[in-house]
């Protein structure tokens, strides 16, 4: 499982300068090779924010603060998708199931992400895969509620 420290080391390996400080409008922000993360967040929240900011570093370019532009909204989504795949992924959902997690809160705790982040990731996977996805002999159902079924 990826930790906040792992993400900070990944940022450092990419010559990114990360600082925790109070931010008014955002939980995190990247500009050039500098990432700012709201220092008032929990470590779990910082981890989710940093994963998204790394996603912006890998997938985006330029200033995307103006979300009225479609191209900026697409780049924002790409950063989020990177974070969802890094911290949750379909196998993370399966691993939570294998570890007897029976609720979103238990699964979020197991994956060490916020419930909001996990819910957003599940919404993304539902929009990408539809009603269900199959991976490594497991079917992950996204509706009518989240469920995992081991295939024989």
PDB file of C-alpha atoms in Angstrom:
ATOM      1  CA  UNK A   1       0.000   0.000   0.000  1.00  0.00           C
ATOM      2  CA  UNK A   2       1.269   3.431  -0.908  1.00  0.00           C
ATOM      3  CA  UNK A   3       1.898   5.713   2.066  1.00  0.00           C
ATOM      4  CA  UNK A   4       2.046   9.499   2.256  1.00  0.00           C
ATOM      5  CA  UNK A   5       5.801   9.146   2.798  1.00  0.00           C
ATOM      6  CA  UNK A   6       6.064   7.040  -0.404  1.00  0.00           C
ATOM      7  CA  UNK A   7       4.329   9.777  -2.378  1.00  0.00           C
ATOM      8  CA  UNK A   8       6.590  12.454  -0.896  1.00  0.00           C
ATOM      9  CA  UNK A   9       9.636  10.359  -1.890  1.00  0.00           C
ATOM     10  CA  UNK A  10       8.227   9.930  -5.413  1.00  0.00           C
ATOM     11  CA  UNK A  11       7.792  13.697  -5.678  1.00  0.00           C
ATOM     12  CA  UNK A  12      11.352  14.197  -4.452  1.00  0.00           C
ATOM     13  CA  UNK A  13      12.653  11.661  -6.991  1.00  0.00           C
ATOM     14  CA  UNK A  14      11.012  13.794  -9.704  1.00  0.00           C
ATOM     15  CA  UNK A  15      12.749  16.922  -8.358  1.00  0.00           C
ATOM     16  CA  UNK A  16       9.484  18.335  -7.068  1.00  0.00           C
ATOM     17  CA  UNK A  17       9.597  20.598  -4.025  1.00  0.00           C
ATOM     18  CA  UNK A  18       6.747  19.841  -1.631  1.00  0.00           C
ATOM     19  CA  UNK A  19       5.668  22.151   1.177  1.00  0.00           C
ATOM     20  CA  UNK A  20       2.856  21.868   3.661  1.00  0.00           C
ATOM     21  CA  UNK A  21       1.244  25.203   4.411  1.00  0.00           C
ATOM     22  CA  UNK A  22      -2.176  26.712   5.031  1.00  0.00           C
ATOM     23  CA  UNK A  23      -4.067  27.116   1.764  1.00  0.00           C
ATOM     24  CA  UNK A  24      -7.325  29.021   1.589  1.00  0.00           C
ATOM     25  CA  UNK A  25      -8.914  27.976  -1.678  1.00  0.00           C
ATOM     26  CA  UNK A  26      -7.450  24.526  -2.377  1.00  0.00           C
ATOM     27  CA  UNK A  27      -6.294  21.405  -0.595  1.00  0.00           C
ATOM     28  CA  UNK A  28      -3.278  21.245  -2.881  1.00  0.00           C
ATOM     29  CA  UNK A  29      -1.722  22.993  -5.812  1.00  0.00           C
ATOM     30  CA  UNK A  30       1.134  22.401  -8.215  1.00  0.00           C
ATOM     31  CA  UNK A  31       2.968  25.102 -10.103  1.00  0.00           C
ATOM     32  CA  UNK A  32       6.032  24.156 -12.073  1.00  0.00           C
ATOM     33  CA  UNK A  33       8.130  21.934  -9.827  1.00  0.00           C
ATOM     34  CA  UNK A  34       6.477  23.111  -6.588  1.00  0.00           C
ATOM     35  CA  UNK A  35       3.617  21.383  -4.793  1.00  0.00           C
ATOM     36  CA  UNK A  36       1.791  22.996  -1.902  1.00  0.00           C
ATOM     37  CA  UNK A  37      -0.425  20.863   0.328  1.00  0.00           C
ATOM     38  CA  UNK A  38      -2.706  22.237   2.996  1.00  0.00           C
ATOM     39  CA  UNK A  39      -0.846  21.433   6.207  1.00  0.00           C
ATOM     40  CA  UNK A  40      -4.085  21.456   8.214  1.00  0.00           C
ATOM     41  CA  UNK A  41      -5.294  18.226   6.584  1.00  0.00           C
ATOM     42  CA  UNK A  42      -5.005  14.759   8.094  1.00  0.00           C
ATOM     43  CA  UNK A  43      -2.180  12.586   6.783  1.00  0.00           C
ATOM     44  CA  UNK A  44      -4.744  10.467   4.920  1.00  0.00           C
ATOM     45  CA  UNK A  45      -6.161  13.591   3.216  1.00  0.00           C
ATOM     46  CA  UNK A  46      -2.654  14.835   2.385  1.00  0.00           C
ATOM     47  CA  UNK A  47      -1.889  11.468   0.785  1.00  0.00           C
ATOM     48  CA  UNK A  48      -4.964  11.723  -1.469  1.00  0.00           C
ATOM     49  CA  UNK A  49      -4.175  15.336  -2.375  1.00  0.00           C
ATOM     50  CA  UNK A  50      -0.497  14.591  -3.099  1.00  0.00           C
ATOM     51  CA  UNK A  51      -1.417  11.643  -5.321  1.00  0.00           C
ATOM     52  CA  UNK A  52      -3.669  13.946  -7.351  1.00  0.00           C
ATOM     53  CA  UNK A  53      -0.998  16.653  -7.572  1.00  0.00           C
ATOM     54  CA  UNK A  54       1.488  14.044  -8.820  1.00  0.00           C
ATOM     55  CA  UNK A  55      -1.156  13.043 -11.346  1.00  0.00           C
ATOM     56  CA  UNK A  56      -1.278  16.644 -12.547  1.00  0.00           C
ATOM     57  CA  UNK A  57       2.513  16.661 -12.790  1.00  0.00           C
ATOM     58  CA  UNK A  58       2.532  13.490 -14.927  1.00  0.00           C
ATOM     59  CA  UNK A  59      -0.528  14.194 -17.080  1.00  0.00           C
ATOM     60  CA  UNK A  60      -1.032  17.961 -17.248  1.00  0.00           C
ATOM     61  CA  UNK A  61       0.552  21.169 -18.331  1.00  0.00           C
ATOM     62  CA  UNK A  62       0.026  24.858 -17.701  1.00  0.00           C
ATOM     63  CA  UNK A  63      -2.407  26.636 -15.423  1.00  0.00           C
ATOM     64  CA  UNK A  64      -5.717  24.764 -15.088  1.00  0.00           C
ATOM     65  CA  UNK A  65      -7.289  26.864 -12.340  1.00  0.00           C
ATOM     66  CA  UNK A  66      -9.977  28.226 -14.693  1.00  0.00           C
ATOM     67  CA  UNK A  67     -12.364  25.266 -14.621  1.00  0.00           C
ATOM     68  CA  UNK A  68     -14.790  26.968 -17.011  1.00  0.00           C
ATOM     69  CA  UNK A  69     -12.532  25.745 -19.847  1.00  0.00           C
ATOM     70  CA  UNK A  70     -13.191  22.190 -21.045  1.00  0.00           C
ATOM     71  CA  UNK A  71      -9.492  21.484 -21.594  1.00  0.00           C
ATOM     72  CA  UNK A  72      -8.734  22.442 -17.987  1.00  0.00           C
ATOM     73  CA  UNK A  73     -11.542  20.251 -16.655  1.00  0.00           C
ATOM     74  CA  UNK A  74     -10.149  17.330 -18.673  1.00  0.00           C
ATOM     75  CA  UNK A  75      -6.676  17.876 -17.209  1.00  0.00           C
ATOM     76  CA  UNK A  76      -8.164  18.057 -13.710  1.00  0.00           C
ATOM     77  CA  UNK A  77      -9.892  14.736 -14.337  1.00  0.00           C
ATOM     78  CA  UNK A  78      -6.675  13.130 -15.622  1.00  0.00           C
ATOM     79  CA  UNK A  79      -4.887  14.090 -12.395  1.00  0.00           C
ATOM     80  CA  UNK A  80      -7.697  12.621 -10.326  1.00  0.00           C
ATOM     81  CA  UNK A  81      -7.820   9.402 -12.348  1.00  0.00           C
ATOM     82  CA  UNK A  82      -4.089   8.960 -11.811  1.00  0.00           C
ATOM     83  CA  UNK A  83      -4.661   9.292  -8.048  1.00  0.00           C
ATOM     84  CA  UNK A  84      -7.636   6.879  -8.063  1.00  0.00           C
ATOM     85  CA  UNK A  85      -5.602   4.244  -9.876  1.00  0.00           C
ATOM     86  CA  UNK A  86      -2.540   4.765  -7.677  1.00  0.00           C
ATOM     87  CA  UNK A  87      -4.325   4.643  -4.316  1.00  0.00           C
ATOM     88  CA  UNK A  88      -7.397   2.463  -4.999  1.00  0.00           C
ATOM     89  CA  UNK A  89      -7.517   0.676  -8.358  1.00  0.00           C
ATOM     90  CA  UNK A  90      -9.706  -2.299  -9.111  1.00  0.00           C
ATOM     91  CA  UNK A  91      -7.321  -4.613  -7.262  1.00  0.00           C
ATOM     92  CA  UNK A  92      -7.538  -2.385  -4.197  1.00  0.00           C
ATOM     93  CA  UNK A  93     -11.297  -2.936  -4.191  1.00  0.00           C
ATOM     94  CA  UNK A  94     -10.712  -6.687  -4.455  1.00  0.00           C
ATOM     95  CA  UNK A  95      -8.097  -6.565  -1.677  1.00  0.00           C
ATOM     96  CA  UNK A  96     -10.557  -4.744   0.610  1.00  0.00           C
ATOM     97  CA  UNK A  97     -13.095  -7.497  -0.105  1.00  0.00           C
ATOM     98  CA  UNK A  98     -10.502 -10.224   0.601  1.00  0.00           C
ATOM     99  CA  UNK A  99      -9.753  -8.507   3.915  1.00  0.00           C
ATOM    100  CA  UNK A 100     -13.434  -8.687   4.919  1.00  0.00           C
ATOM    101  CA  UNK A 101     -14.232  -4.996   4.540  1.00  0.00           C
ATOM    102  CA  UNK A 102     -18.016  -4.725   4.444  1.00  0.00           C
ATOM    103  CA  UNK A 103     -18.578  -0.981   4.112  1.00  0.00           C
ATOM    104  CA  UNK A 104     -17.188   2.073   2.394  1.00  0.00           C
ATOM    105  CA  UNK A 105     -15.741   3.314   5.675  1.00  0.00           C
ATOM    106  CA  UNK A 106     -13.979  -0.007   6.373  1.00  0.00           C
ATOM    107  CA  UNK A 107     -12.692  -0.153   2.800  1.00  0.00           C
ATOM    108  CA  UNK A 108     -11.449   3.453   2.935  1.00  0.00           C
ATOM    109  CA  UNK A 109      -9.661   2.733   6.197  1.00  0.00           C
ATOM    110  CA  UNK A 110      -8.118  -0.452   4.766  1.00  0.00           C
ATOM    111  CA  UNK A 111      -6.949   1.422   1.641  1.00  0.00           C
ATOM    112  CA  UNK A 112      -5.853   4.394   3.786  1.00  0.00           C
ATOM    113  CA  UNK A 113      -7.849   6.922   1.761  1.00  0.00           C
ATOM    114  CA  UNK A 114     -10.723   9.179   2.725  1.00  0.00           C
ATOM    115  CA  UNK A 115     -14.294   7.982   2.234  1.00  0.00           C
ATOM    116  CA  UNK A 116     -14.871  10.907  -0.140  1.00  0.00           C
ATOM    117  CA  UNK A 117     -11.856   9.879  -2.229  1.00  0.00           C
ATOM    118  CA  UNK A 118     -13.004   6.242  -2.346  1.00  0.00           C
ATOM    119  CA  UNK A 119     -16.550   7.242  -3.307  1.00  0.00           C
ATOM    120  CA  UNK A 120     -15.169   9.470  -6.084  1.00  0.00           C
ATOM    121  CA  UNK A 121     -12.942   6.617  -7.305  1.00  0.00           C
ATOM    122  CA  UNK A 122     -15.912   4.228  -7.343  1.00  0.00           C
ATOM    123  CA  UNK A 123     -17.976   6.768  -9.296  1.00  0.00           C
ATOM    124  CA  UNK A 124     -15.157   7.076 -11.818  1.00  0.00           C
ATOM    125  CA  UNK A 125     -14.860   3.296 -12.203  1.00  0.00           C
ATOM    126  CA  UNK A 126     -18.636   3.021 -12.644  1.00  0.00           C
ATOM    127  CA  UNK A 127     -18.569   5.660 -15.386  1.00  0.00           C
ATOM    128  CA  UNK A 128     -15.606   3.921 -17.047  1.00  0.00           C
ATOM    129  CA  UNK A 129     -16.708   0.271 -16.781  1.00  0.00           C
ATOM    130  CA  UNK A 130     -20.475   0.489 -16.439  1.00  0.00           C
ATOM    131  CA  UNK A 131     -22.353  -1.814 -14.067  1.00  0.00           C
ATOM    132  CA  UNK A 132     -19.362  -4.064 -13.343  1.00  0.00           C
ATOM    133  CA  UNK A 133     -15.737  -4.862 -14.133  1.00  0.00           C
ATOM    134  CA  UNK A 134     -13.884  -8.191 -14.121  1.00  0.00           C
ATOM    135  CA  UNK A 135     -10.287  -8.536 -12.967  1.00  0.00           C
ATOM    136  CA  UNK A 136      -8.308 -11.613 -11.885  1.00  0.00           C
ATOM    137  CA  UNK A 137     -11.325 -13.912 -11.391  1.00  0.00           C
ATOM    138  CA  UNK A 138     -13.296 -11.251  -9.508  1.00  0.00           C
ATOM    139  CA  UNK A 139     -16.318  -9.307 -10.660  1.00  0.00           C
ATOM    140  CA  UNK A 140     -16.705  -5.877  -9.089  1.00  0.00           C
ATOM    141  CA  UNK A 141     -20.271  -4.606  -9.250  1.00  0.00           C
ATOM    142  CA  UNK A 142     -20.837  -0.855  -9.076  1.00  0.00           C
ATOM    143  CA  UNK A 143     -24.621  -0.930  -8.963  1.00  0.00           C
ATOM    144  CA  UNK A 144     -27.081  -1.147  -7.424  1.00  0.00           C
ATOM    145  CA  UNK A 145     -24.330  -1.002  -4.750  1.00  0.00           C
ATOM    146  CA  UNK A 146     -20.666  -1.947  -4.569  1.00  0.00           C
ATOM    147  CA  UNK A 147     -20.088  -5.695  -4.341  1.00  0.00           C
ATOM    148  CA  UNK A 148     -17.284  -8.112  -5.173  1.00  0.00           C
ATOM    149  CA  UNK A 149     -17.876 -11.674  -6.347  1.00  0.00           C
ATOM    150  CA  UNK A 150     -15.169 -14.279  -6.749  1.00  0.00           C
ATOM    151  CA  UNK A 151     -15.600 -16.128 -10.051  1.00  0.00           C
ATOM    152  CA  UNK A 152     -15.059 -19.878 -10.163  1.00  0.00           C
TER     153      UNK A 152
END
